[in-house]
Each structure stands twice: as structure tokens, then as C-alpha cells.
PDB file of C-alpha atoms and ligand atoms in Angstrom:
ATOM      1  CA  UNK Z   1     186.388 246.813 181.896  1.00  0.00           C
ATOM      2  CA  UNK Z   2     189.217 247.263 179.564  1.00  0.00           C
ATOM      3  CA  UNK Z   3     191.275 250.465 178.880  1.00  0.00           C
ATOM      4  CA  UNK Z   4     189.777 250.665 175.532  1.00  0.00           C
ATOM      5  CA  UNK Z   5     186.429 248.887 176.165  1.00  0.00           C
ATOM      6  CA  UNK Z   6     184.604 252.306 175.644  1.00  0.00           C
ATOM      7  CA  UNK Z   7     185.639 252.590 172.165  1.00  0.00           C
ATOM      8  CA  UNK Z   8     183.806 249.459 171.157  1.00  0.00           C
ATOM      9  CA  UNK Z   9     180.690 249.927 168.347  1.00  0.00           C
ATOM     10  CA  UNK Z  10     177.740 247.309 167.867  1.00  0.00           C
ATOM     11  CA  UNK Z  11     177.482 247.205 164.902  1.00  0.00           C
ATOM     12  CA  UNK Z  12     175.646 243.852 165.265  1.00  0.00           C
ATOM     13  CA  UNK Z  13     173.194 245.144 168.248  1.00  0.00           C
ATOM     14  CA  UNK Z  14     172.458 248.596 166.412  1.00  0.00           C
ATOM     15  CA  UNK Z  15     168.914 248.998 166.343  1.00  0.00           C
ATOM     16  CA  UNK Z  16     168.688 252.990 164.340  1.00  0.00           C
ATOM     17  CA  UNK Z  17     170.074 253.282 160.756  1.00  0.00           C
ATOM     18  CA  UNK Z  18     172.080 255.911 162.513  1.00  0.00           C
ATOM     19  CA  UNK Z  19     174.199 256.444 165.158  1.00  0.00           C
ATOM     20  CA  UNK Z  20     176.104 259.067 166.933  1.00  0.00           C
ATOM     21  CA  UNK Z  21     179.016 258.984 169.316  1.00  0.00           C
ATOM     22  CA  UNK Z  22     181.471 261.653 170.827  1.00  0.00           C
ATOM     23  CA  UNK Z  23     184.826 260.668 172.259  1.00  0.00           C
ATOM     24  CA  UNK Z  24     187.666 262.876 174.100  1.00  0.00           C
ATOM     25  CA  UNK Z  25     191.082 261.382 173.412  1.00  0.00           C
ATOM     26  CA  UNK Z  26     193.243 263.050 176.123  1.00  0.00           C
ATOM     27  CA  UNK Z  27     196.548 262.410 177.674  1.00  0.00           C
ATOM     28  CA  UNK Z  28     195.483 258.837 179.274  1.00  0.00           C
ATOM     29  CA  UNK Z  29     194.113 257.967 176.170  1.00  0.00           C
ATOM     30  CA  UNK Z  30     196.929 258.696 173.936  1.00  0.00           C
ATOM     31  CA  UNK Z  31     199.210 257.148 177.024  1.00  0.00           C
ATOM     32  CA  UNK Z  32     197.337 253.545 177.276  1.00  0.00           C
ATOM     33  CA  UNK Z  33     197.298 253.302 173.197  1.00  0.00           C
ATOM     34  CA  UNK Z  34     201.152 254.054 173.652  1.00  0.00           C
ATOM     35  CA  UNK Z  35     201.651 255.052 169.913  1.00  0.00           C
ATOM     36  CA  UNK Z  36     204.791 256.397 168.557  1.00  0.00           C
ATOM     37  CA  UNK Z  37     203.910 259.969 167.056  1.00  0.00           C
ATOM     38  CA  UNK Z  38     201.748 260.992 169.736  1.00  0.00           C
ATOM     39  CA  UNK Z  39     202.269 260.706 173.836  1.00  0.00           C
ATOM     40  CA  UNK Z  40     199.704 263.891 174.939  1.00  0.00           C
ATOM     41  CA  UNK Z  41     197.147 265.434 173.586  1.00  0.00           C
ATOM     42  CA  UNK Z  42     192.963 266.712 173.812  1.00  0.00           C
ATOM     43  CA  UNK Z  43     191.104 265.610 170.394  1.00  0.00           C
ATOM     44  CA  UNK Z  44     187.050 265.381 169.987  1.00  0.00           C
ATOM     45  CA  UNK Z  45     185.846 262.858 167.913  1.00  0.00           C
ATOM     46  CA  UNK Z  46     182.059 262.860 166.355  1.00  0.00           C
ATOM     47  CA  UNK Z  47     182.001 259.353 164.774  1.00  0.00           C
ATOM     48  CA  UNK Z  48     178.605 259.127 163.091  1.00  0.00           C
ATOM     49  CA  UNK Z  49     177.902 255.509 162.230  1.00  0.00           C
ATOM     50  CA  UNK Z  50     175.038 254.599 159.017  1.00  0.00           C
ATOM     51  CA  UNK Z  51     173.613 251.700 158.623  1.00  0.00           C
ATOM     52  CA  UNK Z  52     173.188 251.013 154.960  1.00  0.00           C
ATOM     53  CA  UNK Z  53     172.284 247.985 152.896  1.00  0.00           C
ATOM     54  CA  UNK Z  54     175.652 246.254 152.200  1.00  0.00           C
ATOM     55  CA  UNK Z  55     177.744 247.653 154.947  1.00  0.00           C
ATOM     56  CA  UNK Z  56     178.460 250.180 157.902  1.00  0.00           C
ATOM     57  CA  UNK Z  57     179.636 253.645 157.118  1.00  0.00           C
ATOM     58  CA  UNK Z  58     181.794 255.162 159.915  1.00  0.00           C
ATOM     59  CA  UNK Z  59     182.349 258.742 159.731  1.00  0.00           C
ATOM     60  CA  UNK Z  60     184.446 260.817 162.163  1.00  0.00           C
ATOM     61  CA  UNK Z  61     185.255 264.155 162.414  1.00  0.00           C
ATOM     62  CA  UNK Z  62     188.517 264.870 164.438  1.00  0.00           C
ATOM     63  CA  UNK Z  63     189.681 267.957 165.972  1.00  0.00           C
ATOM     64  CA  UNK Z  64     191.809 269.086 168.857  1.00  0.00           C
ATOM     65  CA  UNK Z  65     194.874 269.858 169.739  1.00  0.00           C
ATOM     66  CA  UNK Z  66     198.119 267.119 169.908  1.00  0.00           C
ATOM     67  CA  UNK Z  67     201.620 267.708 171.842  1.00  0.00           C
ATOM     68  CA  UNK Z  68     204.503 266.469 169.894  1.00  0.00           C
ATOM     69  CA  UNK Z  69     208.371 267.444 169.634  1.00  0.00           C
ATOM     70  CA  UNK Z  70     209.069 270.245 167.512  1.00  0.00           C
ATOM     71  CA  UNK Z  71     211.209 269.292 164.673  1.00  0.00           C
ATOM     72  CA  UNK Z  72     213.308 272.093 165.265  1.00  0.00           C
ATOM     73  CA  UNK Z  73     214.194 272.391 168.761  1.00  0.00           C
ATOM     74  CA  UNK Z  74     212.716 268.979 170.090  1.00  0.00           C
ATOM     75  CA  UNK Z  75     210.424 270.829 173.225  1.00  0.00           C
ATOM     76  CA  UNK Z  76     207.040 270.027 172.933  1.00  0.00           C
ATOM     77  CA  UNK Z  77     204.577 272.193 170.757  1.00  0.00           C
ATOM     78  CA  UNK Z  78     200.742 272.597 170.194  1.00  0.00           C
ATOM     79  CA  UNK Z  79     199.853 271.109 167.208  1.00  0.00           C
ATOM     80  CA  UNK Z  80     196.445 271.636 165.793  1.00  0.00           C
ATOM     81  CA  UNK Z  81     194.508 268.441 164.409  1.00  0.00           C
ATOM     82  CA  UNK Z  82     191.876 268.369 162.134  1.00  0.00           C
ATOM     83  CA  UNK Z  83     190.797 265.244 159.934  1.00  0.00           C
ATOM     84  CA  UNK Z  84     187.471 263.911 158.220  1.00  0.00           C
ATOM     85  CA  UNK Z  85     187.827 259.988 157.600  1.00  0.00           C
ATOM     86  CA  UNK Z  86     185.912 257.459 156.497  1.00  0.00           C
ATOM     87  CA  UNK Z  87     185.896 253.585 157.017  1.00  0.00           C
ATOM     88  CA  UNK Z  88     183.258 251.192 155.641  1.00  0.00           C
ATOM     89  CA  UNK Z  89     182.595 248.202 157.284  1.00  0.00           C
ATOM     90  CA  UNK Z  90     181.469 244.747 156.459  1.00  0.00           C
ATOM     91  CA  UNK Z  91     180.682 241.318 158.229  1.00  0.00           C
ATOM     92  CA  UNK Z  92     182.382 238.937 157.178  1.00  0.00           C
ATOM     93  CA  UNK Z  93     184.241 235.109 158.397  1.00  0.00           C
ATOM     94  CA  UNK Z  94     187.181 236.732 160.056  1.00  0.00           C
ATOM     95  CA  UNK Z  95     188.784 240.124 160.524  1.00  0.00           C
ATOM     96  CA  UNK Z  96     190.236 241.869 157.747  1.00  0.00           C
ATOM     97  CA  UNK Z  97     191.416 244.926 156.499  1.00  0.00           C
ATOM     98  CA  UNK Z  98     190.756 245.213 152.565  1.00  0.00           C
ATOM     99  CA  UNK Z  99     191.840 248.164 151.181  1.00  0.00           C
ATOM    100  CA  UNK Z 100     193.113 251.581 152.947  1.00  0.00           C
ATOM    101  CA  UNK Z 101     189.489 251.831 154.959  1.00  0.00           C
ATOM    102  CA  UNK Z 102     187.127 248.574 154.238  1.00  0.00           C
ATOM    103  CA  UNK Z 103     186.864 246.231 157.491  1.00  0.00           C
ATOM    104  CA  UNK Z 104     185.382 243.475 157.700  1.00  0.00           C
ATOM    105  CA  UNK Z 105     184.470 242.123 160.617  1.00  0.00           C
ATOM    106  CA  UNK Z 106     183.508 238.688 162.093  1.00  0.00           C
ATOM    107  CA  UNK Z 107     179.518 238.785 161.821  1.00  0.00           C
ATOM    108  CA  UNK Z 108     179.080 236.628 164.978  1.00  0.00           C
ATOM    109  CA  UNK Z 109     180.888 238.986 167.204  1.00  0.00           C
ATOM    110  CA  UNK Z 110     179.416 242.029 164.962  1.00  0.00           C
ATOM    111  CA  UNK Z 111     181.464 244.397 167.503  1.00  0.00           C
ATOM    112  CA  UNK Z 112     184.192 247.031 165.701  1.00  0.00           C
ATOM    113  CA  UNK Z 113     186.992 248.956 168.427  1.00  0.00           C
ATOM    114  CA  UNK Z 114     187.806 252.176 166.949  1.00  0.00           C
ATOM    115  CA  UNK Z 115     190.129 253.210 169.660  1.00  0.00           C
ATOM    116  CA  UNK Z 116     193.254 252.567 167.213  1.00  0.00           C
ATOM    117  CA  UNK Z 117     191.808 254.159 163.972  1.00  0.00           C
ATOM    118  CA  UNK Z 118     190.880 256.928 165.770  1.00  0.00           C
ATOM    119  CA  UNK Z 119     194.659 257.099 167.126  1.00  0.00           C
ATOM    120  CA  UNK Z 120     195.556 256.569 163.320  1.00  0.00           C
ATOM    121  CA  UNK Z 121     193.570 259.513 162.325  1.00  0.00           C
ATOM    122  CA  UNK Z 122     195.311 262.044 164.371  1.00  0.00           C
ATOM    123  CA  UNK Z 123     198.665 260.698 163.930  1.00  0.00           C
ATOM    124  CA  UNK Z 124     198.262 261.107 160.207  1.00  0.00           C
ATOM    125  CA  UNK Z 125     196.705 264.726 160.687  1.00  0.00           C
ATOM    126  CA  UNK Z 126     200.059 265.974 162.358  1.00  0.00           C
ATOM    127  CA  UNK Z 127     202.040 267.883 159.048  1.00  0.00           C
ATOM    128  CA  UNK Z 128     205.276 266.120 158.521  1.00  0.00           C
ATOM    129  CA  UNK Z 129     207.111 269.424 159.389  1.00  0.00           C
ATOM    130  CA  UNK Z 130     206.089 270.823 162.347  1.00  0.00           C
ATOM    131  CA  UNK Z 131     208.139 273.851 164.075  1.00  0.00           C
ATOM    132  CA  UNK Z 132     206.998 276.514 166.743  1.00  0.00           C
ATOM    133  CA  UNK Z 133     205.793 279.597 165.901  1.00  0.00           C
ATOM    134  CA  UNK Z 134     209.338 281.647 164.145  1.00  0.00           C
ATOM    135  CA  UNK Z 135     211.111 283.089 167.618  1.00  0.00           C
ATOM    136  CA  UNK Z 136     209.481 280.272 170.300  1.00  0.00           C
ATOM    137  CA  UNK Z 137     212.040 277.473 169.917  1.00  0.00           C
ATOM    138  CA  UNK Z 138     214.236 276.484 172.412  1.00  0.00           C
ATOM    139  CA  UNK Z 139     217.319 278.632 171.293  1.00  0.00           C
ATOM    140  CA  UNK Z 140     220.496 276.452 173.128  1.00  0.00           C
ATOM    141  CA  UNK Z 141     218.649 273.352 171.212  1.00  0.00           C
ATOM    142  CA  UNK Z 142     217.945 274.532 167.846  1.00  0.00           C
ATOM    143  CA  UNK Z 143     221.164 275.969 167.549  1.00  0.00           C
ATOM    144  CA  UNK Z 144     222.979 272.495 168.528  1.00  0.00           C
ATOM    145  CA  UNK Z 145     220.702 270.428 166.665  1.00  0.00           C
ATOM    146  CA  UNK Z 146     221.179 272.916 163.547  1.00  0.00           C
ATOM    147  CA  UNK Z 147     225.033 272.274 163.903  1.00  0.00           C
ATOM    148  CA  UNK Z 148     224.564 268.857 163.815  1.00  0.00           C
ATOM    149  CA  UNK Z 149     222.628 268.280 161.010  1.00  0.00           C
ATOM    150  CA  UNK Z 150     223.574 270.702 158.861  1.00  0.00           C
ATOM    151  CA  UNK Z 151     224.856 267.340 156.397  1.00  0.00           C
ATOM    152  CA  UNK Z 152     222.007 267.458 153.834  1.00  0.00           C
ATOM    153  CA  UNK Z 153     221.642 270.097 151.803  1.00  0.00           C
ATOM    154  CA  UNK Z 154     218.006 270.305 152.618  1.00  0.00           C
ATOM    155  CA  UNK Z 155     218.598 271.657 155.939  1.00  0.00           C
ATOM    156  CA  UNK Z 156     220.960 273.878 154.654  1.00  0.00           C
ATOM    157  CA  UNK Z 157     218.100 275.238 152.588  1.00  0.00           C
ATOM    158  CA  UNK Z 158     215.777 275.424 155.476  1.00  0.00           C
ATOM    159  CA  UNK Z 159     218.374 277.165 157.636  1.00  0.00           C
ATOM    160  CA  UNK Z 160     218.077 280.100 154.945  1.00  0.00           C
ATOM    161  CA  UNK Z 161     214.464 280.593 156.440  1.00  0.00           C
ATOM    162  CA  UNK Z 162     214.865 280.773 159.900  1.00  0.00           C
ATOM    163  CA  UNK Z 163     214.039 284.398 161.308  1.00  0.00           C
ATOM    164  CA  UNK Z 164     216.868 286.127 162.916  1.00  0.00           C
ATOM    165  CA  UNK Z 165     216.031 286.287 166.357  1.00  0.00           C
ATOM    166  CA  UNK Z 166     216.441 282.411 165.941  1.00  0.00           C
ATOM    167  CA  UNK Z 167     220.165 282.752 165.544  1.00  0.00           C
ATOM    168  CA  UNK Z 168     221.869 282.780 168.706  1.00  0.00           C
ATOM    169  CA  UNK Z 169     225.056 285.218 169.811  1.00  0.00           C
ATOM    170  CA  UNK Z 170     228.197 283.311 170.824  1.00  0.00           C
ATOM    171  CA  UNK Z 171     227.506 283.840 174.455  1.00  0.00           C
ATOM    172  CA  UNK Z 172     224.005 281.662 174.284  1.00  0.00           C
ATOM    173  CA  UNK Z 173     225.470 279.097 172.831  1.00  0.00           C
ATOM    174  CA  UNK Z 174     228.550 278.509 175.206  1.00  0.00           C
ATOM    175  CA  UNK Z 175     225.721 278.561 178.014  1.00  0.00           C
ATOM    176  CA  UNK Z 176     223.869 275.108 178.502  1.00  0.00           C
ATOM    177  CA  UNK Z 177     220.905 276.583 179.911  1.00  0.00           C
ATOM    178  CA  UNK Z 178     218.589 272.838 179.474  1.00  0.00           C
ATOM    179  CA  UNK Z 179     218.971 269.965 181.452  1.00  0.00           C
ATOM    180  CA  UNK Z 180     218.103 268.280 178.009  1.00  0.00           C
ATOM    181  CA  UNK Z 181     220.967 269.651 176.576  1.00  0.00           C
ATOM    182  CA  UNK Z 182     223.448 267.062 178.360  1.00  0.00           C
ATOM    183  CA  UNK Z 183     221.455 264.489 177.261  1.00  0.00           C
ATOM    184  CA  UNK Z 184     221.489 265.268 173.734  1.00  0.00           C
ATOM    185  CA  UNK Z 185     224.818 265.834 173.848  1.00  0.00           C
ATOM    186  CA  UNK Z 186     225.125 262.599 175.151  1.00  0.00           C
ATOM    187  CA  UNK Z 187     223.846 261.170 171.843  1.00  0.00           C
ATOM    188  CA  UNK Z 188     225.394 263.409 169.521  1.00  0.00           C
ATOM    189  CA  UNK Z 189     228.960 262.740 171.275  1.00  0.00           C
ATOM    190  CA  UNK Z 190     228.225 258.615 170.844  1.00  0.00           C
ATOM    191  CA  UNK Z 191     227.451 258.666 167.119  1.00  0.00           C
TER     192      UNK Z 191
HETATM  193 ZN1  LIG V   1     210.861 274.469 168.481  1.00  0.00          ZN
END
């Protein structure tokens, strides 16, 4: 059986004009599918599947939780996930994808994998900015990071908003308390 054999709908077999299935997307999930916004994560998805006269309505409801670097400070953070999406399919010749969520499928195989949509779904649920909660950054890397970017005058803008106890004393910042903090510096001293 293959990694994502489980995520495979019959649409062709399906024998009820409705359906209902409930996945669990968690961390070996999110590592076999190997995407690049997410690596970790635990995210239920209710995918309800209609059978209606022209095509097959798949609707899932997606919630959980997703662990992804902190734009700020770059240590991981909880990120809530919550998304309702829609895709209609169709049988058709040969696969396709027409449109933003209209598949059509080869009718002699009559078999859909959701296993990247679903993947899809949460990526596009994470907010493009996402920080930890004002005071719960890693203070030796959102200070460096800060220094280094503060180019654009967007991020001089955002700077204006982060809470005091954010702002680190001369002392912290002499003080490479992160392992991490070699490597970045790494990167930042190359460019
Ligand atoms: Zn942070």
C-alpha cells in the first residue's frame, strides 16, 4: 500500500449519493507529502463527497493546528488552521484541472487522491504573517534578524509595533544563547 493510498475516493465505485470521510493529517503525513510551507502539524478533515447529476461535489472542512517558523524569530509556532473548500469533480478522457477547483478525472479509473488538495488547503489557511504571541519570540533571534532586515521601509514600520519587552538590553544581545544563532549567522555573514 502506498503512503498516500488512504486518501484515494471512488468516485466511480460509490454506491450512496453521499459520502463521508474523516482524515488526521499529522506529522508523517505532512512529512511523506514533503511540502514547502508545512513540515508538522495535527489537522481533521471531514470531506463530505455528493453525488449529483453532472458531477461530484467534494466538500471539506479543515481544522487543526500547523507548526511553521515564525516570521519573526524563525522558532516554530502553533498556528491555528481553519478552511471550508470546495472542488467539483467530473469524468472526463484524461486528468485535468479546469479552473481554480473543477477536476476532471479519467472515467475509466473513476478514482480521485485528495491527499495533495487537502495539503493545499492548509497551506493556504496559514495567514501570510504569522508571529508568536507579543513577548514569546526567541529574543537573541528576533533581535538579529530585525537588524538585518531593517532595509525596507515596511519592516521599519512593523518594528514600530513590537511590544517592549521584545526589545532586548545590550547584554542579551552580545550573548548567543541558540545554537541556531551560529547558523544564521552563518548566512547572514555569506550574503
Ligand atoms: Zn517568534
Amino acid at each position: 500500500m502506498g503512503k498516500f493510498d488512504k486518501y484515494k475516493i471512488d468516485l466511480k465505485g460509490m454506491q450512496a449519493d453521499s459520502c463521508k470521510y474523516e482524515f488526521v493529517l499529522d506529522n508523517l503525513f505532512f512529512a511523506n507529502i514533503d511540502g514547502p510551507e508545512v513540515q508538522k502539524g495535527k489537522v481533521n478533515v471531514e470531506l463530505v463527497v455528493r453525488k449529483t447529476s453532472r458531477a461530484f461535489e467534494l466538500n471539506f472542512q479543515t481544522d487543526g493546528m500547523v507548526w511553521v517558523p515564525c516570521d519573526r524569530c524563525l522558532d516554530d509556532m502553533e498556528q491555528p488552521v481553519s478552511s471550508t473548500d470546495k472542488l467539483l469533480v467530473k469524468f472526463g478522457h484524461e486528468y485535468a484541472e479546469e479552473g481554480e477547483n473543477l477536476i476532471v478525472i479519467p472515467e475509466d479509473e473513476g478514482i480521485i487522491n485528495v491527499a495533495w488538495f487537502m495539503y493545499e488547503f492548509v497551506a493556504l489557511a496559514i495567514p501570510m504573517k504569522h508571529v508568536h504571541a507579543p513577548g514569546k519570540c526567541n529574543k537573541a533571534m528576533s533581535s538579529k534578524l530585525r537588524k538585518h532586515l531593517r532595509t525596507t521601509p515596511d519592516e521599519e514600520e512593523e518594528d514600530a509595533f513590537i511590544p517592549e519587552d521584545d526589545v532586548l538590553t545590550e547584554e542579551e544581545t552580545e550573548t548567543p544563547i541558540d545554537p541556531r544563532w551560529n547558523e544564521l549567522k552563518k548566512i547572514l555573514d555569506n550574503n
